[in-house]
Short mmCIF file of C-alpha atoms in Angstrom, two decimals:
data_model
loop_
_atom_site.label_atom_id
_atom_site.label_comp_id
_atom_site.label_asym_id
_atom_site.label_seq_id
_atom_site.Cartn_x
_atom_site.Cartn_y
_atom_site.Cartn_z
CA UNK W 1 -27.79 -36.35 24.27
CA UNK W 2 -30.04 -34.44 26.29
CA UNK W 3 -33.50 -32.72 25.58
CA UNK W 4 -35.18 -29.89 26.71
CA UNK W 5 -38.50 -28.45 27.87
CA UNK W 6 -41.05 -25.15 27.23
CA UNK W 7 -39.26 -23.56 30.51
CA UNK W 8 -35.61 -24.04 29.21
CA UNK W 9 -33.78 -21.70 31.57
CA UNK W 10 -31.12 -19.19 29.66
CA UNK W 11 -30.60 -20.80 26.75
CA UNK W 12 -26.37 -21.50 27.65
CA UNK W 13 -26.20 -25.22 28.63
CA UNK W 14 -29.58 -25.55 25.74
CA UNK W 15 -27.62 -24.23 22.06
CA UNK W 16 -24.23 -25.93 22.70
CA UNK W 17 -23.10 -24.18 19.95
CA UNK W 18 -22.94 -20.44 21.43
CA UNK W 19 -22.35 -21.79 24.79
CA UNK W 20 -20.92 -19.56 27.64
CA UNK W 21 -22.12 -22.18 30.47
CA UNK W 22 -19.71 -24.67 31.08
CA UNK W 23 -21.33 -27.77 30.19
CA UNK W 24 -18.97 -29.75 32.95
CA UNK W 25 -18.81 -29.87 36.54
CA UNK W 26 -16.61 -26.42 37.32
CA UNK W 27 -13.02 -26.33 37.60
CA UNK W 28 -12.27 -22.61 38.45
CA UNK W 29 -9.91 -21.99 40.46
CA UNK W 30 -11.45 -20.76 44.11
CA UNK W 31 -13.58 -23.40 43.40
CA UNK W 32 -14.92 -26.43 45.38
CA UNK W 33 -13.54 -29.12 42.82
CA UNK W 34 -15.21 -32.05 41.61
CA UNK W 35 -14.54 -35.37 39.62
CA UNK W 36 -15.40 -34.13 35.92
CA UNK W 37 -19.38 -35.43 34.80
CA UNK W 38 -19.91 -34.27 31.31
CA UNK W 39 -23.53 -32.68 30.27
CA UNK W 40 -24.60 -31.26 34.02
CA UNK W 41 -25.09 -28.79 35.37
CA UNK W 42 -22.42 -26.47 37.10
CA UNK W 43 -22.08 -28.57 40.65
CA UNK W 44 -20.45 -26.00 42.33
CA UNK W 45 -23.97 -23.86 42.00
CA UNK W 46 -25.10 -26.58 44.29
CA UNK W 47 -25.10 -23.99 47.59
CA UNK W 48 -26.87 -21.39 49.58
CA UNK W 49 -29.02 -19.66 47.14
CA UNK W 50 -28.36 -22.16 44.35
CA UNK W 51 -29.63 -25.22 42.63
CA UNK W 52 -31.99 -27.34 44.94
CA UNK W 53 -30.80 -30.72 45.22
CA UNK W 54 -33.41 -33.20 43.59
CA UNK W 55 -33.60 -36.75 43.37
CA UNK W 56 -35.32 -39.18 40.20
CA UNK W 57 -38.41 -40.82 42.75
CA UNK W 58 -38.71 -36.66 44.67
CA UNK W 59 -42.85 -35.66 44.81
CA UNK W 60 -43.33 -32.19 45.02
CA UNK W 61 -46.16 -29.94 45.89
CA UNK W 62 -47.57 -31.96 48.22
CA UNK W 63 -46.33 -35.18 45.81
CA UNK W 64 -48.74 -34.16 43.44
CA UNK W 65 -45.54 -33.87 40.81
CA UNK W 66 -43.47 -37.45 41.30
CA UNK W 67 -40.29 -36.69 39.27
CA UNK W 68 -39.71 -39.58 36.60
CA UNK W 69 -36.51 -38.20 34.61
CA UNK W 70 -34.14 -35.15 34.30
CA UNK W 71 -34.98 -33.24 30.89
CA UNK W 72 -31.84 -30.21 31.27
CA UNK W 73 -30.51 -27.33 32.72
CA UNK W 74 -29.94 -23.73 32.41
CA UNK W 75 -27.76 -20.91 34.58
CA UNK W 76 -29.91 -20.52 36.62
CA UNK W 77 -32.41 -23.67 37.11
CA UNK W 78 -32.59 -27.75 36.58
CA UNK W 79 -36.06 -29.00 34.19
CA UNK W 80 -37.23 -32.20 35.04
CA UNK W 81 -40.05 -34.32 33.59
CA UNK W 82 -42.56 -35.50 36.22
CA UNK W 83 -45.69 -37.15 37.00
CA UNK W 84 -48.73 -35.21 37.93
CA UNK W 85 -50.32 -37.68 39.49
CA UNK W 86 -53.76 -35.57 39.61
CA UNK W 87 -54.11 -35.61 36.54
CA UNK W 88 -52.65 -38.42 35.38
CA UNK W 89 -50.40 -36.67 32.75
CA UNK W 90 -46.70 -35.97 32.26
CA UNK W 91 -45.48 -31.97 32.88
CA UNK W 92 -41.96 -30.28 33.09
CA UNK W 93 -40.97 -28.43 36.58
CA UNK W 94 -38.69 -25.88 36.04
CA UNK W 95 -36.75 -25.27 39.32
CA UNK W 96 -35.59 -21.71 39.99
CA UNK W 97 -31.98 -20.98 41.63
CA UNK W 98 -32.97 -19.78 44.94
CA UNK W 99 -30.95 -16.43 43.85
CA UNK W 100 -33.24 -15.90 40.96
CA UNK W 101 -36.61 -17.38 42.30
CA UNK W 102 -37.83 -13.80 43.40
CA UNK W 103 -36.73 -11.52 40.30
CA UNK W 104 -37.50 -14.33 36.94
CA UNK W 105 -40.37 -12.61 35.27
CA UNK W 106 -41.15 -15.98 33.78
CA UNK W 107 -44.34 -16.68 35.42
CA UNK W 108 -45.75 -13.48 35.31
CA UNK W 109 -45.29 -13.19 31.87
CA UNK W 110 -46.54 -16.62 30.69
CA UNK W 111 -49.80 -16.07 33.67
CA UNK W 112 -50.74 -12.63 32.07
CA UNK W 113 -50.22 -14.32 28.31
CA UNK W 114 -52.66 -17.39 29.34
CA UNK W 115 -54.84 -14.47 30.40
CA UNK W 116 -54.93 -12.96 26.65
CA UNK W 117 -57.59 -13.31 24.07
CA UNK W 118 -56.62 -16.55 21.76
CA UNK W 119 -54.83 -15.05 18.64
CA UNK W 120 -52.55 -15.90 15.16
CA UNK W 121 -49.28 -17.53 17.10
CA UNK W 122 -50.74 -17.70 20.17
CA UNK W 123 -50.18 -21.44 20.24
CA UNK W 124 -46.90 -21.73 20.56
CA UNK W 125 -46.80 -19.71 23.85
CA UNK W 126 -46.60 -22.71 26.54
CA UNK W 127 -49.86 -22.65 28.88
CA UNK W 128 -48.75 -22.15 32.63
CA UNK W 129 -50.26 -25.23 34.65
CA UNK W 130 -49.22 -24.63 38.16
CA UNK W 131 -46.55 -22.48 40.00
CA UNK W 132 -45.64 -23.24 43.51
CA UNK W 133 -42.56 -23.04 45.85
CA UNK W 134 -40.10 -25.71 47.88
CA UNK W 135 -37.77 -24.66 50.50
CA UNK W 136 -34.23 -26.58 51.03
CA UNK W 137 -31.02 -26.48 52.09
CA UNK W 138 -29.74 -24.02 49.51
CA UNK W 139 -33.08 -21.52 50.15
CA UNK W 140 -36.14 -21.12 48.38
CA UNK W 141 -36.75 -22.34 45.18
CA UNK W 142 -39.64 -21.19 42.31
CA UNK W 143 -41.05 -23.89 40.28
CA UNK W 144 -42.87 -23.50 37.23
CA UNK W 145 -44.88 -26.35 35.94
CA UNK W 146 -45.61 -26.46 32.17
CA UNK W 147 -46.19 -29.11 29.45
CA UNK W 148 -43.09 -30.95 28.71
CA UNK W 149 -41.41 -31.16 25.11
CA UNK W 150 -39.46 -33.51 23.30
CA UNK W 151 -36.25 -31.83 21.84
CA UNK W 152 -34.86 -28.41 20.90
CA UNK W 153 -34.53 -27.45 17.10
CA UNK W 154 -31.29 -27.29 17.77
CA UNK W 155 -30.74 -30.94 19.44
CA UNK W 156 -32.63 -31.85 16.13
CA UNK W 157 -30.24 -30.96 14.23
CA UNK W 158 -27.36 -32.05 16.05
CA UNK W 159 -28.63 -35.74 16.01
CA UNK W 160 -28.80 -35.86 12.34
CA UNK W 161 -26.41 -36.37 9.78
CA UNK W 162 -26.86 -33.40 7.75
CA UNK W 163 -28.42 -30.76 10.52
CA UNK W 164 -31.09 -29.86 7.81
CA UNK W 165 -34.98 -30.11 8.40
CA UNK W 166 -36.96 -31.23 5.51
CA UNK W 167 -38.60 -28.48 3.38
CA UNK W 168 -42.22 -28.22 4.06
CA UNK W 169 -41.00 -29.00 8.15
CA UNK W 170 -38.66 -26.13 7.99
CA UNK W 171 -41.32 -23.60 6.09
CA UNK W 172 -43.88 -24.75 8.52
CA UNK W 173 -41.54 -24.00 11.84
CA UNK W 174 -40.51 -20.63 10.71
CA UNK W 175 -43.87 -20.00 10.06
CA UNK W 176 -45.34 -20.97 13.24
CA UNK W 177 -42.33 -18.87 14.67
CA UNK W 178 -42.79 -15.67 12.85
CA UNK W 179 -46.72 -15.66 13.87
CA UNK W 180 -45.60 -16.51 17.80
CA UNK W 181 -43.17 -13.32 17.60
CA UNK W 182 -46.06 -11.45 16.22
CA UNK W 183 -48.30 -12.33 19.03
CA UNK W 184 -45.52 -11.54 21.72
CA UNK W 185 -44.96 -8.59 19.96
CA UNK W 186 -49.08 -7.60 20.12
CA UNK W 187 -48.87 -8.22 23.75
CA UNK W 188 -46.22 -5.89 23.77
CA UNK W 189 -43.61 -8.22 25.27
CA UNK W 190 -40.14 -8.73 23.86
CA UNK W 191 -38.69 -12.31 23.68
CA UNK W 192 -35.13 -11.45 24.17
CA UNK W 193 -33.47 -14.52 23.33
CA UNK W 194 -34.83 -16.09 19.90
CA UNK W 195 -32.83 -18.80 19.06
CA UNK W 196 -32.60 -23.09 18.31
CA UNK W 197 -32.53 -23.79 22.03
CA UNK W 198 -35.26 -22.06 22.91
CA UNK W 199 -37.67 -23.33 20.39
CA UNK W 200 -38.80 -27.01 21.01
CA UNK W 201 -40.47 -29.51 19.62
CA UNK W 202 -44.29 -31.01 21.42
CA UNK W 203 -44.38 -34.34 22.90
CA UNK W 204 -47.34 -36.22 21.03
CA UNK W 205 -50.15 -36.66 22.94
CA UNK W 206 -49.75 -40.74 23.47
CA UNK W 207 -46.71 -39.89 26.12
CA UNK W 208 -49.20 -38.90 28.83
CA UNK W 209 -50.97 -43.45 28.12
CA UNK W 210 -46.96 -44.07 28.94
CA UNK W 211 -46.56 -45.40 32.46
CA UNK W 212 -43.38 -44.75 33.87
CA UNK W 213 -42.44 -48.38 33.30
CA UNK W 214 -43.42 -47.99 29.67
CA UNK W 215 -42.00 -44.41 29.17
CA UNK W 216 -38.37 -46.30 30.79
CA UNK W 217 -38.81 -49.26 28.42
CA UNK W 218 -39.54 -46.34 25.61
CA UNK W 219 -36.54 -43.84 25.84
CA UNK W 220 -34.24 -45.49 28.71
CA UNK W 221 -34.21 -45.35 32.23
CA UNK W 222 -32.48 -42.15 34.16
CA UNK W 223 -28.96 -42.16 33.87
CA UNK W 224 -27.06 -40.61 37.43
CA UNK W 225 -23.18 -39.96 38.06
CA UNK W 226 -21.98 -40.00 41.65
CA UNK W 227 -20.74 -36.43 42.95
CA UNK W 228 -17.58 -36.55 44.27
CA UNK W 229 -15.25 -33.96 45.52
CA UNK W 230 -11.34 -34.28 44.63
CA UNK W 231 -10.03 -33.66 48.05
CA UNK W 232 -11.96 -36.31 48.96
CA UNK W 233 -14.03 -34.36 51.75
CA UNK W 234 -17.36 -34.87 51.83
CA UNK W 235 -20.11 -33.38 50.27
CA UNK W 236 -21.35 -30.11 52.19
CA UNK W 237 -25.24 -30.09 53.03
CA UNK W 238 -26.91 -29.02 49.71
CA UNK W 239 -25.04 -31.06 47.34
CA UNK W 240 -26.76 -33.97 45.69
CA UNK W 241 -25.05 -37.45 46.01
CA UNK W 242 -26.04 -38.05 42.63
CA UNK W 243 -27.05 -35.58 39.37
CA UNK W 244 -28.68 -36.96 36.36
CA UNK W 245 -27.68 -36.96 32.79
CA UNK W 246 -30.51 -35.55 30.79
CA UNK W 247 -32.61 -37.80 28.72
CA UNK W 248 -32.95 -38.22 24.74
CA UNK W 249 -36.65 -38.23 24.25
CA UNK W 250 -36.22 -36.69 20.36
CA UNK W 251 -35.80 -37.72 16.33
CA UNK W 252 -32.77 -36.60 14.17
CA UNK W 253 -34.17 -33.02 12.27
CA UNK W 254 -34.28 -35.03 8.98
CA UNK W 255 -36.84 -37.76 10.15
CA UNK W 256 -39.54 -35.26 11.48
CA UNK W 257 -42.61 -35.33 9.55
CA UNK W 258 -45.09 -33.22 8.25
CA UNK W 259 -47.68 -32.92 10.62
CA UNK W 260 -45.20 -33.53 13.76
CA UNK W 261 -43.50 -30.55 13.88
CA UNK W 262 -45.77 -28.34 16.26
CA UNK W 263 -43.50 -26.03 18.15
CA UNK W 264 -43.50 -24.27 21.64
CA UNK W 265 -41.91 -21.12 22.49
CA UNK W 266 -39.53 -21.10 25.63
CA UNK W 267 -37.50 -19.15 28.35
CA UNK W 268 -39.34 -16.33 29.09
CA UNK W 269 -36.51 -15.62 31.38
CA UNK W 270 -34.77 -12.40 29.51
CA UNK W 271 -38.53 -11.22 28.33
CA UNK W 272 -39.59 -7.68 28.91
CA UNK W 273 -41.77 -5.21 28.58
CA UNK W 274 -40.46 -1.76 26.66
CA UNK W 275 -43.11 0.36 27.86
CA UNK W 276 -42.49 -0.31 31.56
CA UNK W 277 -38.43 -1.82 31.30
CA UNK W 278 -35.95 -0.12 29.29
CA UNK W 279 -33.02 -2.90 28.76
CA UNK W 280 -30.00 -1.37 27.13
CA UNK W 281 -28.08 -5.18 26.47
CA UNK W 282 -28.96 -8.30 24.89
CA UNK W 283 -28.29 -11.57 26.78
CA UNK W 284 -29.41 -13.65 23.76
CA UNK W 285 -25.97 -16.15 22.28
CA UNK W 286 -23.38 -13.25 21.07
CA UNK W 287 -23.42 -14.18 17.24
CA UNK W 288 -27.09 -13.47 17.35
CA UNK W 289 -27.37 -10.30 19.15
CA UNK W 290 -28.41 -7.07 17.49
CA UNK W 291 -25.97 -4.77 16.53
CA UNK W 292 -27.73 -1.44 18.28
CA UNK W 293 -27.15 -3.72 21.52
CA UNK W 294 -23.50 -2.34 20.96
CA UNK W 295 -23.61 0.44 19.07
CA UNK W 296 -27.04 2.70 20.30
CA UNK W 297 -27.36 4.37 23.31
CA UNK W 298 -31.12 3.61 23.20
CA UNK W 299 -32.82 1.50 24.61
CA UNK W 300 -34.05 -1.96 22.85
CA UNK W 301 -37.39 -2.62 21.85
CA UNK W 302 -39.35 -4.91 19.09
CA UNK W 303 -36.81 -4.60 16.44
CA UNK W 304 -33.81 -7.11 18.57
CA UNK W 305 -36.20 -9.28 18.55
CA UNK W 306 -36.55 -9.46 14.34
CA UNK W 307 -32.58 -9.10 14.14
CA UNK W 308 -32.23 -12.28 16.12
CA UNK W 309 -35.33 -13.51 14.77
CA UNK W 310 -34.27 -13.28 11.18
CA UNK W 311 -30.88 -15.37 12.26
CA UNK W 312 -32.89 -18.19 13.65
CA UNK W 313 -34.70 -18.49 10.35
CA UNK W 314 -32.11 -18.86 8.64
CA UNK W 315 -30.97 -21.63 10.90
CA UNK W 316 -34.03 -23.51 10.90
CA UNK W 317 -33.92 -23.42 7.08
CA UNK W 318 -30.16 -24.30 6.75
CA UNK W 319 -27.65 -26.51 7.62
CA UNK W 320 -25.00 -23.76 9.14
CA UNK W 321 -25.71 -20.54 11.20
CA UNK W 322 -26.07 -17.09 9.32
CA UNK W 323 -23.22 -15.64 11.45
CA UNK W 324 -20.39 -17.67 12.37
CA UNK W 325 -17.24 -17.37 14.38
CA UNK W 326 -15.13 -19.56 16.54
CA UNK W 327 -14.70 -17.20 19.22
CA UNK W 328 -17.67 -14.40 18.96
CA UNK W 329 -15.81 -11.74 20.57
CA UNK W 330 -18.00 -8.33 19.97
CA UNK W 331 -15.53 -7.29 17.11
CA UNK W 332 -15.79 -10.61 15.41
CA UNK W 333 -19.85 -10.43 15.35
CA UNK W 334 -19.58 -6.92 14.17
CA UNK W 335 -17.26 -8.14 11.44
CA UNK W 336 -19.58 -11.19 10.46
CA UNK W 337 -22.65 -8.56 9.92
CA UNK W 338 -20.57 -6.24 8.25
CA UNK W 339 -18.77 -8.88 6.13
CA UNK W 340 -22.80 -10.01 5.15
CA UNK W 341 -25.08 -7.16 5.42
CA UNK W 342 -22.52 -3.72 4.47
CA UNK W 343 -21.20 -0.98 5.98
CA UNK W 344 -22.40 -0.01 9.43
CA UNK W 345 -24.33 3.49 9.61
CA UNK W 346 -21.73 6.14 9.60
CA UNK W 347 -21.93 6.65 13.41
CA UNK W 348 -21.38 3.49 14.13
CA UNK W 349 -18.45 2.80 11.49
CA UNK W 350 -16.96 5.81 13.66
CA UNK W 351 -17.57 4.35 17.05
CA UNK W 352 -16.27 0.95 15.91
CA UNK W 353 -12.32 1.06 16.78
CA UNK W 354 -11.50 -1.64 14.97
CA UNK W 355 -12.61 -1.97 11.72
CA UNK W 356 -9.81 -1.23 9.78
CA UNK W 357 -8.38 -4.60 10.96
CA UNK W 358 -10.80 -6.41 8.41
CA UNK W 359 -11.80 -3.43 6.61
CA UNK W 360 -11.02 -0.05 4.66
CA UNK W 361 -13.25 2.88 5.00
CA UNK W 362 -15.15 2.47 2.81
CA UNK W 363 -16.37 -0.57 4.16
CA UNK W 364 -14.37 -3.11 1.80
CA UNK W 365 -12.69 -6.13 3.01
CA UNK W 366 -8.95 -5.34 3.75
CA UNK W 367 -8.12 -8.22 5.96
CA UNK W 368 -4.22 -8.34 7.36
CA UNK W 369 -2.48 -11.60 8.45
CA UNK W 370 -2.87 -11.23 11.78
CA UNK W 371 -6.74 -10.56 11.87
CA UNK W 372 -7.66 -13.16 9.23
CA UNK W 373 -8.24 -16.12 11.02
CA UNK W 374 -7.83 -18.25 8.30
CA UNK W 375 -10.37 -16.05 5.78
CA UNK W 376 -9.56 -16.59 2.23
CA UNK W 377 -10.15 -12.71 1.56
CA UNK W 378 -13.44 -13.36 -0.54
CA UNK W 379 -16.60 -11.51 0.91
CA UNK W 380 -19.39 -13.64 1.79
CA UNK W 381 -22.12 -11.68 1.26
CA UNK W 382 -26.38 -13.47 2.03
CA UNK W 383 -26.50 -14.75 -1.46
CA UNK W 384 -23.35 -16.58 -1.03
CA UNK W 385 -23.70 -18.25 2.39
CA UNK W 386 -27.62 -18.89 0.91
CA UNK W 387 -25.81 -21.27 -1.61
CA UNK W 388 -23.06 -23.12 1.17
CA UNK W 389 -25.34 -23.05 3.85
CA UNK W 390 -29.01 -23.61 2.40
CA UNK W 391 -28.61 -25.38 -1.19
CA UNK W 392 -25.51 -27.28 -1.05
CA UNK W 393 -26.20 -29.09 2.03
CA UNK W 394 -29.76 -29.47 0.80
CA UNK W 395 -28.82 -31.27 -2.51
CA UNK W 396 -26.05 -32.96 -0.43
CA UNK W 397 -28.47 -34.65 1.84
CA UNK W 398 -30.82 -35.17 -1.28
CA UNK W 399 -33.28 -32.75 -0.36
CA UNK W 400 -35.33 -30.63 -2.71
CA UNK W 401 -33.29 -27.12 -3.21
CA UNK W 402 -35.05 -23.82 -2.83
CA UNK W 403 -36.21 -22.29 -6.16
CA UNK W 404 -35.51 -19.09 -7.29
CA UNK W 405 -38.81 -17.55 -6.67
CA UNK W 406 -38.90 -18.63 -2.94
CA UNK W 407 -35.29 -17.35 -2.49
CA UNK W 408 -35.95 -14.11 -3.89
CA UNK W 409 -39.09 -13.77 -1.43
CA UNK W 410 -37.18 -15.69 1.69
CA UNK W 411 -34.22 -13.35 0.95
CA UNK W 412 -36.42 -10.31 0.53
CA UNK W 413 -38.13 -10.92 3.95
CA UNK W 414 -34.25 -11.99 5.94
CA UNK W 415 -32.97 -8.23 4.81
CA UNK W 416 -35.82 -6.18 5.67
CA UNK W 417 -35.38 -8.52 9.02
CA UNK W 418 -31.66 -7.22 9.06
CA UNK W 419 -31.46 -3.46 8.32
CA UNK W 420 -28.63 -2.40 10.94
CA UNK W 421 -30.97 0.32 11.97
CA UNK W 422 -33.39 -0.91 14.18
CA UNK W 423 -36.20 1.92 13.42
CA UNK W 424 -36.17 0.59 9.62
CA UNK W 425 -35.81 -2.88 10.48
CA UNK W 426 -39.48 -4.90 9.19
CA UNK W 427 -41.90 -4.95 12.38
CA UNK W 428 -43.31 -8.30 12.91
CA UNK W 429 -46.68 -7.84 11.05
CA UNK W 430 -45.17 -6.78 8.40
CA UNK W 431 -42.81 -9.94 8.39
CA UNK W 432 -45.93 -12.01 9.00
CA UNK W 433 -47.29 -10.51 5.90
CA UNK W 434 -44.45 -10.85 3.97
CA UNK W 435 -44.25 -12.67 0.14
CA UNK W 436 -42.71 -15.39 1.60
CA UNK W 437 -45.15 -16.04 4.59
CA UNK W 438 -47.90 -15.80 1.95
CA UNK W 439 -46.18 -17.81 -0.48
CA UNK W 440 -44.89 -20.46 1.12
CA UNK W 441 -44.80 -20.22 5.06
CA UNK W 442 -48.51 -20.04 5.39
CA UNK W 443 -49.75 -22.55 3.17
CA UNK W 444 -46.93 -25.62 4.01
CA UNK W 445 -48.65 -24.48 7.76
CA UNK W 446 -51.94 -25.04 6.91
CA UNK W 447 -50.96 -28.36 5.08
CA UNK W 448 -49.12 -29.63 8.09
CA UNK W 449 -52.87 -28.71 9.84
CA UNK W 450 -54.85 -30.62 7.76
CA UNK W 451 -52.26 -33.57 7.82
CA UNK W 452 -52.05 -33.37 11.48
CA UNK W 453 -56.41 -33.14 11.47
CA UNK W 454 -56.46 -36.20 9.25
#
């Protein structure tokens, strides 16, 4: 089971669940082909203006960074926890893909939000230590140097039985969350891909007393699979000998405490400014992207961020995503919000060809044999999914179940969060303001502060 850090790349190999990165060494046809190693990253990206070949034992810049074990991968770099050896601390380096060392806006964004005045949410923006480059046989290669984390919500939930975070943990992460997005938001920068992957979980303090002896002894030494190629050639100049199965450094969802569940912000990678960028798609994982991404010919701003915001709540606070569909082709996702949330606007019903595979007109579910996909014909609308993917689980797992008062204000908040029109779509302060924030987000926050104080 692997783990992941603040600089977590694009968010594919990270939420298994919505992956489009193969999560094996490649098979394509055209291909250089290699003996299968399950959970690394794509070895055939191992090449002229790809990964950089590292090695557990490497020191970089100037061995000030002594690489101690492999914490994931992304599309487009490999995260490693290392040594700085200055300092005497641990710190994730984030190395770029050569092909996307010169345009990530990563850096940039994170160096001019260290520059800000400290605000609400500002904390779980991940400070920037160090950025520096290496050159190798596959090119030049960015690294970003940040504070390492422990897990990803969603690898969390995926060690646990039930996939559920306790109550007061859950209100206290989407809290934290909400005032993050709020700060970004200030700033004027859009996120661009909210979701479980890309929100992780701080290492305690007491890692950086760990030597590397003790940190082995801890959570297990570096695990490494042989590359070999299937014609039995060897391996071209640029190709590691060896890649590294990340490490498990985390605690199942359910077993996170009050108190322990301080959260960083990552991948900056798809972040952008609307004022000075106008971005017309969403890269975020398909079942969470907006719908103006496909419908609008405008540009997107603030508001995809709340759309895919509002689904990540409802993930962190559940045991089963908000939208769901085996294979989240752009028609199923349209008829997963549609199936939830209502009829699109009327342009949009118009521009959708499709719809009256799962649909009549009038926006009522008309499904036919072949388009069903095994749907039992019965709509299910917020309040129902609230109940089989929120209570039922919760009681299941013998958690305390959400009472009617805070599911009237959590519900309240999700579909302001989830107009289909982005211009009446809640803005971030006004989520962070919200009944439920005030209720119940805000104060189980400031009771995980003074447990975490005390």
């Amino acid at each position: 089971m692997s783990t992941f850090t603040p600089l977590s790349s694009d968010g594919r190999r990270w939420d298994k669940a919505g992956s489009s990165e193969s999560r094996t060494s490649s098979t394509r046809s055209g291909k250089t082909q290699y003996r299968l190693i399950e959970d690394v990253e794509d070895l055939d990206r191992y090449r002229p203006e790809g990964y950089h070949p590292l090695q557990i034992g490497d020191e970089l810049d100037c061995g000030r960074y002594r690489l101690v074990h492999k914490l994931g991968y992304g599309g487009y770099a490999t995260i490693w926890l290392a040594r700085d050896l200055q300092r005497v601390r641990y710190v994730a380096v984030k190395v770029i893909t050569a092909d996307s060392s010169g345009c990530s806006p990563e850096a940039s964004f994170l160096r001019s939000l260290g520059n800000t005045r400290s605000g609400p949410g500002r904390e779980i923006i991940p400070p920037l230590i160090d950025v520096f480059w290496i050159a190798g046989p596959n090119g030049k290669h960015r690294c970003i140097v940040t504070s390492p984390a422990q897990m990803s919500l969603f690898d969390a939930k995926e060690a646990s039985t039930f996939g559920l975070f306790r109550p007061k943990v859950a209100q206290s992460i989407v809290a934290q969350l909400i005032r993050g997005v709020a700060f970004l938001h200030h700033e004027n920068i859009v996120h661009g891909d909210l979701h479980l992957g890309n929100i992780l979980i701080q290492f305690p303090g007491v890692i950086d007393r760990l030597s590397t002896s003790e940190l082995y002894e801890r959570f297990g030494e570096p695990e490494s699979e042989a590359v070999v190629r299937l014609d039995g050639k060897p391996l071209l100049d640029g190709v590691p000998a060896h890649v590294f199965i990340p490490g498990w450094f985390g605690v199942p969802s359910d077993e996170i405490v009050l108190g322990d569940e301080k959260i960083i912000l990552s991948d900056f990678g798809e972040s952008f400014n609307p004022d000075k960028e106008l971005r017309f798609s969403s890269k975020t994982l398909p079942l969470l992207q907006p719908p103006e991404a496909r419908f609008s010919d405008e540009p997107l701003s603030f508001a995809a961020d709340i759309w895919t915001l509002a689904c990540t709540i409802w993930e962190i606070f559940g045991q089963r995503p908000l939208f769901e569909a085996f294979f989240p082709t752009a028609d199923r996702v349209t008829m997963e919000q549609v199936e939830i949330l209502g009829i699109l606007p009327p342009e949009w019903w118009r521009k959708w060809s499709r719809r009256l595979e799962w649909f009549n007109e009038d926006g009522e579910m008309d499904l036919k044999p072949e388009t069903s996909g095994g749907h039992d014909g019965v709509r299910r609308t917020l309040d129902k999914r609230f109940d089989y993917c929120i209570q039922e689980p919760r009681d299941e797992a013998g958690l305390e179940i959400v009472t009617e008062e805070e599911r009237r204000a959590f519900e309240g908040m999700l579909r302001s969060m989830l107009a289909f029109r982005p211009e009446e779509r809640a803005t971030a302060q006004q989520v962070l303001h919200s009944e439920w924030m005030k209720g119940w987000g805000i104060p189980a926050l400031e009771q995980s502060w003074s447990t975490f104080d005390s």
